[in-house]
Short mmCIF file of C-alpha atoms in Angstrom, two decimals:
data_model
loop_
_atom_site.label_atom_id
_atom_site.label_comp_id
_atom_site.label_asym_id
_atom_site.label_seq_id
_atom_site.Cartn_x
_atom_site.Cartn_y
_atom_site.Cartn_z
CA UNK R 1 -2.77 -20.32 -35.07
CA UNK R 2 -1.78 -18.23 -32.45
CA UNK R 3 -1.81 -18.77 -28.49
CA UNK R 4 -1.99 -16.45 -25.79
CA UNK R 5 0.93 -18.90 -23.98
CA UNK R 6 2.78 -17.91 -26.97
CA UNK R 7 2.50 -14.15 -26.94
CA UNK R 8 3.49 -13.43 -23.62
CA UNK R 9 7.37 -13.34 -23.19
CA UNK R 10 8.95 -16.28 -20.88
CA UNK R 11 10.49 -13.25 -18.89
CA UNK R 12 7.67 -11.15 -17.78
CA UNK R 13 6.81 -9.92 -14.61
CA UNK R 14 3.66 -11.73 -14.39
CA UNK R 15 4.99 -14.87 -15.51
CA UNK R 16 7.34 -14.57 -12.53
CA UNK R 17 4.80 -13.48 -10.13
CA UNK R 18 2.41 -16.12 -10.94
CA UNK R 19 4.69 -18.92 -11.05
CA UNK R 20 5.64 -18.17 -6.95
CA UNK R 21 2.48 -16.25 -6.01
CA UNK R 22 -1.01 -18.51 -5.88
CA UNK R 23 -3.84 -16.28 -5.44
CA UNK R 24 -6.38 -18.41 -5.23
CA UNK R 25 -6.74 -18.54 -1.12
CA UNK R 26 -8.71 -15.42 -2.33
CA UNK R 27 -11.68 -17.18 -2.92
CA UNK R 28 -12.09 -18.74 0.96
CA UNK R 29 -10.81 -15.36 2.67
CA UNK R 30 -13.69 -13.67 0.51
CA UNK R 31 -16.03 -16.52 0.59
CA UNK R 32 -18.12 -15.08 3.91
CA UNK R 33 -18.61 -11.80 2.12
CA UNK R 34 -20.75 -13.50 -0.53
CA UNK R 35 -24.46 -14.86 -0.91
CA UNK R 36 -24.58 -18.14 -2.26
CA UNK R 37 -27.97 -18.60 -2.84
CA UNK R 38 -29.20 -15.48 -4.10
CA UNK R 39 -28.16 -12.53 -6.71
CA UNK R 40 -27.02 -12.98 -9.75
CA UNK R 41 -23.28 -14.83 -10.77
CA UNK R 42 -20.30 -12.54 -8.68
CA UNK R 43 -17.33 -11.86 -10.44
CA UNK R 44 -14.59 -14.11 -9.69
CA UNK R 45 -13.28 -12.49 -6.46
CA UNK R 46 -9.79 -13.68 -7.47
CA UNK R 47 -9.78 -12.20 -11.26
CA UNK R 48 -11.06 -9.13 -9.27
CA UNK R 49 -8.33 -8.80 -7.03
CA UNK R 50 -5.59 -9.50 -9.85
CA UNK R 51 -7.03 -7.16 -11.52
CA UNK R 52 -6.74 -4.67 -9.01
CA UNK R 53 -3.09 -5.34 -8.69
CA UNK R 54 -2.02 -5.19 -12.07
CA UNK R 55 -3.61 -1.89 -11.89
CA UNK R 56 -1.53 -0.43 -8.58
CA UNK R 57 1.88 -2.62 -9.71
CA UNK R 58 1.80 -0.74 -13.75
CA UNK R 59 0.37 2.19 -11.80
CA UNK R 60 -2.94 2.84 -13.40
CA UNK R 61 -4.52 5.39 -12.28
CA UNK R 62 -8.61 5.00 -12.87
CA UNK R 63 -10.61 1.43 -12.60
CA UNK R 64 -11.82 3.04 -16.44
CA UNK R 65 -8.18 2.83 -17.90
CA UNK R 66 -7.88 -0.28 -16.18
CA UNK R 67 -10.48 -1.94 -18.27
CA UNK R 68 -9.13 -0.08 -21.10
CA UNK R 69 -5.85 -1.73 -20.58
CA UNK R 70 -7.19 -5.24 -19.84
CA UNK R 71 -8.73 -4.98 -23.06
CA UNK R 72 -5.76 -4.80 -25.17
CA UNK R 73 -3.03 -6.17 -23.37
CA UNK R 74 -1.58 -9.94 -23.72
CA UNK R 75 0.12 -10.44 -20.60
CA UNK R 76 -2.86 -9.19 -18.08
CA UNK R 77 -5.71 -11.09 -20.09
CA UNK R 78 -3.04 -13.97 -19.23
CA UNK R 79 -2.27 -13.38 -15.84
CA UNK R 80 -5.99 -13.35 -15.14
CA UNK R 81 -7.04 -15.88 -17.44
CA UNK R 82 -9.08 -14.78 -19.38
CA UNK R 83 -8.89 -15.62 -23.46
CA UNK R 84 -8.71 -13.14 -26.13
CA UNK R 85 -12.21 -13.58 -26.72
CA UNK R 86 -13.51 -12.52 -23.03
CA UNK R 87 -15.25 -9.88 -22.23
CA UNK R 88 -13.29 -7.61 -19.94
CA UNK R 89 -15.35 -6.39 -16.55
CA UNK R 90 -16.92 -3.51 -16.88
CA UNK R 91 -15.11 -0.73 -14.46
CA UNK R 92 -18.08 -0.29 -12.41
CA UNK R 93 -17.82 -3.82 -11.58
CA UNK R 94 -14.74 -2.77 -9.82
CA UNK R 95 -15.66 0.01 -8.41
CA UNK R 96 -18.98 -1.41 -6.91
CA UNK R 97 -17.26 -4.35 -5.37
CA UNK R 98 -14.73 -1.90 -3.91
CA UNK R 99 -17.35 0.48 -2.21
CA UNK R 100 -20.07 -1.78 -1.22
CA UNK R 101 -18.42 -5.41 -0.49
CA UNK R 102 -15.38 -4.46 0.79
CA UNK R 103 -15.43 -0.90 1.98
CA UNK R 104 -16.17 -1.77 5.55
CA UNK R 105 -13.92 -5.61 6.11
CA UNK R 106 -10.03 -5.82 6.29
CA UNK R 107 -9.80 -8.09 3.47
CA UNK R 108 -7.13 -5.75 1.93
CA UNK R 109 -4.60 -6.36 5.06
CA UNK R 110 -5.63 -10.09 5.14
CA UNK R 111 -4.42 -10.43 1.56
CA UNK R 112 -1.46 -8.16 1.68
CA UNK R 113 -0.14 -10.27 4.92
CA UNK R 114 -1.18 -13.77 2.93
CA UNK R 115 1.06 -12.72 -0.12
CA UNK R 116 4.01 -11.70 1.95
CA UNK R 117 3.77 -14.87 3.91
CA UNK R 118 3.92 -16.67 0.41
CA UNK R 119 7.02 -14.63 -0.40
CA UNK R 120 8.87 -15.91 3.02
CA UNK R 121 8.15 -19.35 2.05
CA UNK R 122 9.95 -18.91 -1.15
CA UNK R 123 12.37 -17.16 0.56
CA UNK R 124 11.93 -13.85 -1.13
CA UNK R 125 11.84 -12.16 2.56
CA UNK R 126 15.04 -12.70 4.35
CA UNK R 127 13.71 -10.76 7.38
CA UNK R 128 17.86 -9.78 8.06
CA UNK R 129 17.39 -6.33 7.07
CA UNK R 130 14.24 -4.39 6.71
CA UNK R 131 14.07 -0.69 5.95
CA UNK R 132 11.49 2.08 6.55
CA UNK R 133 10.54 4.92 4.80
CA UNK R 134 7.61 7.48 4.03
CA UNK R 135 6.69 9.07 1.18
CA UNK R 136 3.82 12.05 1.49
CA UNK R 137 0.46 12.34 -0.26
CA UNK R 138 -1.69 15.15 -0.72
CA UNK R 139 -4.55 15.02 0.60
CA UNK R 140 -8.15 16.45 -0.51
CA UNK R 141 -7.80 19.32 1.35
CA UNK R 142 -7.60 22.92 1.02
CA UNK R 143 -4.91 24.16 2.85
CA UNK R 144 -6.10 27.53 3.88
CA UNK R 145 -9.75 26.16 5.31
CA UNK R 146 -8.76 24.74 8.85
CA UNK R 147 -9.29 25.40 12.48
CA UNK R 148 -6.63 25.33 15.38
CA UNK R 149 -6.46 22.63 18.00
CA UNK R 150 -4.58 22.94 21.37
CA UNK R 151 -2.19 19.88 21.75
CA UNK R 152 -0.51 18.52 24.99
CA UNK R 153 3.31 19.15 24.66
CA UNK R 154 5.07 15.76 25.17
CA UNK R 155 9.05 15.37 25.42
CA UNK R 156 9.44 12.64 23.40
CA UNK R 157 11.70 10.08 26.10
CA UNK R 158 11.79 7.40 23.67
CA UNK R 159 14.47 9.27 21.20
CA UNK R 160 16.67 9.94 23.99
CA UNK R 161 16.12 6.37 25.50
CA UNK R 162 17.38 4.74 22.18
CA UNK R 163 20.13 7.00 21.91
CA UNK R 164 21.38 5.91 25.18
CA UNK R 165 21.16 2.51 23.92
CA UNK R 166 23.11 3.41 21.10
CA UNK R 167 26.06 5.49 22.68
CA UNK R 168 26.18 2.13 25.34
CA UNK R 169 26.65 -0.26 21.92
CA UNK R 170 29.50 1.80 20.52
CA UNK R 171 30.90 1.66 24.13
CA UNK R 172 30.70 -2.00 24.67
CA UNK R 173 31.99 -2.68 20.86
CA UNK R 174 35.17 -0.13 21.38
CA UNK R 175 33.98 2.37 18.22
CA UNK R 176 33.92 6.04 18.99
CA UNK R 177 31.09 7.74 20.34
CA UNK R 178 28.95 9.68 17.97
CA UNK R 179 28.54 13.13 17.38
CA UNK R 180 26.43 15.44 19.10
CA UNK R 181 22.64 15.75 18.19
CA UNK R 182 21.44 18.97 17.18
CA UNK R 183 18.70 20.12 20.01
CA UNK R 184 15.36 18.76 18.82
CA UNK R 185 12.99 21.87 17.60
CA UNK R 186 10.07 22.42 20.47
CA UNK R 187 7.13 20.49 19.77
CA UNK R 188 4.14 22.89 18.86
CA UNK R 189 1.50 24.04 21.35
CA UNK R 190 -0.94 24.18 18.38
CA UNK R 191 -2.28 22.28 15.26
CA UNK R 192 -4.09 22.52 12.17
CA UNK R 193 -7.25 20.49 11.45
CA UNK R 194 -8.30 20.42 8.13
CA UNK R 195 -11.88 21.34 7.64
CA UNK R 196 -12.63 19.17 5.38
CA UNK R 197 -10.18 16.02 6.11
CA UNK R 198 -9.67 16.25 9.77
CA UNK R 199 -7.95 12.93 9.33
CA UNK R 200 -4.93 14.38 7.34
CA UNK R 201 -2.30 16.53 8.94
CA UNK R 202 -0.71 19.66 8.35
CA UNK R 203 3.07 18.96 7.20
CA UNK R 204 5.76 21.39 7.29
CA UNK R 205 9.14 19.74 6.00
CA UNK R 206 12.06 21.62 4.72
CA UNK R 207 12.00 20.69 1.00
CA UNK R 208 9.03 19.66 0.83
CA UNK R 209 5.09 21.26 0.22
CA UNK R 210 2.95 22.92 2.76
CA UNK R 211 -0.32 22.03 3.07
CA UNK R 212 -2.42 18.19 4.39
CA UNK R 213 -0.90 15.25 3.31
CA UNK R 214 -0.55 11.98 4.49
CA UNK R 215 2.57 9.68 5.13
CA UNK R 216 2.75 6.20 3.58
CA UNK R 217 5.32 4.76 5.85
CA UNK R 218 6.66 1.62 4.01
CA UNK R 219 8.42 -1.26 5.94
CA UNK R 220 10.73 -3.04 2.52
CA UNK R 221 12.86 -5.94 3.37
CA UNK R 222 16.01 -6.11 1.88
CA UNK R 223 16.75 -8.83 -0.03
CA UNK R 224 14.08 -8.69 -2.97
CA UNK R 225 12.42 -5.42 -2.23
CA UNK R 226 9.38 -7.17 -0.77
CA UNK R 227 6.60 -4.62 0.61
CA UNK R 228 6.21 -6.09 4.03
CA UNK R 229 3.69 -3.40 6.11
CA UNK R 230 2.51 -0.63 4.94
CA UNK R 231 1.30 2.10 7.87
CA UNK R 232 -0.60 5.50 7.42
CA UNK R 233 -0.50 8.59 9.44
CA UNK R 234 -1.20 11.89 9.14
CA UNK R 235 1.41 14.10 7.93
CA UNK R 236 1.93 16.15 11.04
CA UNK R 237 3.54 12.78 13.23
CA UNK R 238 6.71 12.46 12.72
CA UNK R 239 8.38 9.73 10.88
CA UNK R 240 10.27 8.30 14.34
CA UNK R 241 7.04 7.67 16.08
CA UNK R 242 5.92 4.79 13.89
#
């Protein structure tokens, strides 16, 4: 005889997760967003959700190879509880839920927020140091299909405001004043829209591609490498305005 307990190593990721994480507030932040007297059974909105995560945390890609990988795998029929003799979801299970129930409700950022509150109990966010970053994704876009938009030049104040604030620091603390700035490039009279995605914006980055994209700007604190905010913008902001 054979256990499921038993085949999934002590040191696992979900084993750690789930013994600090408990996901089951999912149920009452999702409970409004379900009928309870008519339909057939829902899918457990918290085996849903796990599910969901496993999928972005092993980065898999499609809610299909999901399913695929819930069928085989030890540790995620574990995590989610479900025995070796459970039928997996099917992926348009997923996909449904994602479109219909939950395409138009903010249950995404009230989760994300609930789980990093959980982590600052358990003292996995130290809230000392936190670091931001973006990372660009393409968007579904062709590059070359766009119209041009006037834009109101503004000098942007604020970056010479908290470089004053940062020469008077130094100052008051003794340390040498820092270099010079190089003069800020002038801010363009013009921009692209994207026929297609007006949403995304045009980025041109040395070293990087030309073309839409989004930035994922990523707020990480710095004692675990906890995820704490997560902001989108269009490519064509820069990364100092957020």
């Amino acid at each position: 005889m054979v256990t499921l307990e038993e085949l999934v190593p002590s040191d696992h990721l979900l084993r750690r997760i789930d013994a600090i994480i408990d996901f089951s507030f999912i149920r009452d932040e999702t409970r409004h967003l379900y009928c309870e007297d008519n339909g057939r059974p829902a899918l457990d909105p918290v085996l849903l959700f796990k599910a969901l995560f496993i999928g972005y945390l092993f980065g898999i890609r499609s809610e299909r190879q999901l399913v695929r990988e819930l069928q085989v795998n030890v540790a995620y029929r574990w995590f989610l509880g479900l025995r070796l003799t459970d039928k997996v979801p099917d992926a348009s299970t997923f996909s449904q839920n994602r479109r219909r129930r939950f395409r138009d409700s903010d249950i995404a950022q009230r989760l994300f927020d609930h789980v990093v509150e959980q982590a600052m109990q358990q003292g996995l966010v130290g809230g000392r140091v936190l670091y931001t970053d973006s990372t660009h994704i393409k968007a579904n876009a062709n590059r070359r299909r766009f119209t041009m938009q006037e834009v109101e030049t503004t000098p942007q104040a604020y970056l010479a405001e908290l470089e004053e604030a940062v020469v008077a620091d130094r100052e008051a603390h003794g340390k040498k004043p820092l270099p010079p700035r190089r003069e800020a490039e002038p801010e363009p009279t013009a921009k692209k829209i994207s026929d297609t995605d007006p949403d995304s914006g045009y980025m041109v980055r040395e070293g990087k591609p030309k073309g839409f994209f989004y930035l994922d700007h990523r707020t990480v604190d710095g004692r675990h490498a906890i995820i704490t905010d997560v902001h989108i913008t269009p490519a064509s902001v820069h990364d100092s305005v957020p």
